[in-house]
Amino acid sequence: MAFLSTLSKPVFLRLIDIFLPVVNDSFMSFMKLSPSFCHI
Protein backbone atom coordinates (compact mmCIF):
# COMPACT_ATOMS: atom_id res chain seq x y z
CA MET A 1 0.00 0.00 0.00
CA ALA A 2 2.82 2.39 0.81
CA PHE A 3 4.47 1.68 -2.53
CA LEU A 4 1.20 2.29 -4.33
CA SER A 5 0.61 5.63 -2.63
CA THR A 6 4.15 6.84 -3.38
CA LEU A 7 3.75 5.70 -6.97
CA SER A 8 0.39 7.35 -7.53
CA LYS A 9 1.45 10.79 -6.30
CA PRO A 10 3.85 11.69 -9.17
CA VAL A 11 1.41 10.21 -11.67
CA PHE A 12 -1.34 12.42 -10.27
CA LEU A 13 0.88 15.50 -10.51
CA ARG A 14 1.83 14.51 -14.05
CA LEU A 15 -1.85 14.24 -14.97
CA ILE A 16 -2.47 17.70 -13.52
CA ASP A 17 0.44 19.11 -15.54
CA ILE A 18 -1.05 17.57 -18.68
CA PHE A 19 -4.68 18.34 -17.91
CA LEU A 20 -4.40 21.97 -16.80
CA PRO A 21 -2.97 23.41 -20.06
CA VAL A 22 -5.60 21.52 -22.05
CA VAL A 23 -8.38 22.97 -19.91
CA ASN A 24 -6.80 26.41 -20.15
CA ASP A 25 -6.52 26.23 -23.94
CA SER A 26 -10.08 25.02 -24.37
CA PHE A 27 -11.31 27.73 -22.01
CA MET A 28 -9.47 30.42 -23.97
CA SER A 29 -10.90 29.04 -27.20
CA PHE A 30 -14.37 29.13 -25.70
CA MET A 31 -13.87 32.72 -24.57
CA LYS A 32 -12.80 33.69 -28.09
CA LEU A 33 -15.59 31.81 -29.84
CA SER A 34 -18.45 32.72 -27.53
CA PRO A 35 -19.98 36.06 -28.58
CA SER A 36 -21.45 36.73 -25.14
CA PHE A 37 -17.97 36.94 -23.60
CA CYS A 38 -16.47 39.18 -26.27
CA HIS A 39 -17.28 42.42 -24.45
CA ILE A 40 -15.69 41.31 -21.18
PDB file of N, CA and C in Angstrom, residues 11-31:
ATOM      1  N   VAL A  11       2.302  10.405 -10.529  1.00  0.00           N
ATOM      2  CA  VAL A  11       1.412  10.206 -11.673  1.00  0.00           C
ATOM      3  C   VAL A  11       0.267  11.211 -11.625  1.00  0.00           C
ATOM      4  N   PHE A  12      -0.253  11.461 -10.418  1.00  0.00           N
ATOM      5  CA  PHE A  12      -1.341  12.421 -10.268  1.00  0.00           C
ATOM      6  C   PHE A  12      -0.867  13.830 -10.615  1.00  0.00           C
ATOM      7  N   LEU A  13       0.328  14.182 -10.174  1.00  0.00           N
ATOM      8  CA  LEU A  13       0.876  15.498 -10.506  1.00  0.00           C
ATOM      9  C   LEU A  13       1.154  15.611 -11.999  1.00  0.00           C
ATOM     10  N   ARG A  14       1.589  14.513 -12.599  1.00  0.00           N
ATOM     11  CA  ARG A  14       1.835  14.512 -14.050  1.00  0.00           C
ATOM     12  C   ARG A  14       0.539  14.709 -14.813  1.00  0.00           C
ATOM     13  N   LEU A  15      -0.543  14.080 -14.333  1.00  0.00           N
ATOM     14  CA  LEU A  15      -1.848  14.241 -14.974  1.00  0.00           C
ATOM     15  C   LEU A  15      -2.342  15.675 -14.844  1.00  0.00           C
ATOM     16  N   ILE A  16      -2.080  16.296 -13.705  1.00  0.00           N
ATOM     17  CA  ILE A  16      -2.474  17.696 -13.518  1.00  0.00           C
ATOM     18  C   ILE A  16      -1.695  18.580 -14.488  1.00  0.00           C
ATOM     19  N   ASP A  17      -0.392  18.317 -14.633  1.00  0.00           N
ATOM     20  CA  ASP A  17       0.435  19.108 -15.543  1.00  0.00           C
ATOM     21  C   ASP A  17      -0.018  18.956 -16.988  1.00  0.00           C
ATOM     22  N   ILE A  18      -0.545  17.787 -17.321  1.00  0.00           N
ATOM     23  CA  ILE A  18      -1.047  17.568 -18.680  1.00  0.00           C
ATOM     24  C   ILE A  18      -2.445  18.157 -18.843  1.00  0.00           C
ATOM     25  N   PHE A  19      -3.261  17.999 -17.801  1.00  0.00           N
ATOM     26  CA  PHE A  19      -4.678  18.343 -17.913  1.00  0.00           C
ATOM     27  C   PHE A  19      -4.925  19.841 -17.837  1.00  0.00           C
ATOM     28  N   LEU A  20      -4.163  20.548 -16.995  1.00  0.00           N
ATOM     29  CA  LEU A  20      -4.395  21.966 -16.800  1.00  0.00           C
ATOM     30  C   LEU A  20      -4.184  22.812 -18.062  1.00  0.00           C
ATOM     31  N   PRO A  21      -3.099  22.622 -18.821  1.00  0.00           N
ATOM     32  CA  PRO A  21      -2.968  23.410 -20.059  1.00  0.00           C
ATOM     33  C   PRO A  21      -4.065  23.114 -21.084  1.00  0.00           C
ATOM     34  N   VAL A  22      -4.526  21.873 -21.110  1.00  0.00           N
ATOM     35  CA  VAL A  22      -5.601  21.520 -22.049  1.00  0.00           C
ATOM     36  C   VAL A  22      -6.887  22.247 -21.680  1.00  0.00           C
ATOM     37  N   VAL A  23      -7.187  22.266 -20.381  1.00  0.00           N
ATOM     38  CA  VAL A  23      -8.375  22.972 -19.914  1.00  0.00           C
ATOM     39  C   VAL A  23      -8.231  24.470 -20.165  1.00  0.00           C
ATOM     40  N   ASN A  24      -7.041  24.988 -19.940  1.00  0.00           N
ATOM     41  CA  ASN A  24      -6.804  26.413 -20.148  1.00  0.00           C
ATOM     42  C   ASN A  24      -6.955  26.785 -21.611  1.00  0.00           C
ATOM     43  N   ASP A  25      -6.407  25.956 -22.503  1.00  0.00           N
ATOM     44  CA  ASP A  25      -6.515  26.225 -23.936  1.00  0.00           C
ATOM     45  C   ASP A  25      -7.955  26.163 -24.420  1.00  0.00           C
ATOM     46  N   SER A  26      -8.685  25.154 -23.944  1.00  0.00           N
ATOM     47  CA  SER A  26     -10.077  25.023 -24.374  1.00  0.00           C
ATOM     48  C   SER A  26     -10.921  26.164 -23.807  1.00  0.00           C
ATOM     49  N   PHE A  27     -10.579  26.610 -22.603  1.00  0.00           N
ATOM     50  CA  PHE A  27     -11.308  27.726 -22.009  1.00  0.00           C
ATOM     51  C   PHE A  27     -11.049  29.021 -22.779  1.00  0.00           C
ATOM     52  N   MET A  28      -9.797  29.232 -23.187  1.00  0.00           N
ATOM     53  CA  MET A  28      -9.475  30.422 -23.966  1.00  0.00           C
ATOM     54  C   MET A  28     -10.138  30.375 -25.342  1.00  0.00           C
ATOM     55  N   SER A  29     -10.213  29.184 -25.913  1.00  0.00           N
ATOM     56  CA  SER A  29     -10.896  29.038 -27.200  1.00  0.00           C
ATOM     57  C   SER A  29     -12.378  29.319 -27.056  1.00  0.00           C
ATOM     58  N   PHE A  30     -12.954  28.870 -25.947  1.00  0.00           N
ATOM     59  CA  PHE A  30     -14.369  29.132 -25.698  1.00  0.00           C
ATOM     60  C   PHE A  30     -14.619  30.611 -25.492  1.00  0.00           C
ATOM     61  N   MET A  31     -13.718  31.285 -24.796  1.00  0.00           N
ATOM     62  CA  MET A  31     -13.873  32.719 -24.566  1.00  0.00           C
ATOM     63  C   MET A  31     -13.774  33.494 -25.887  1.00  0.00           C
TER      64      MET A  31
END
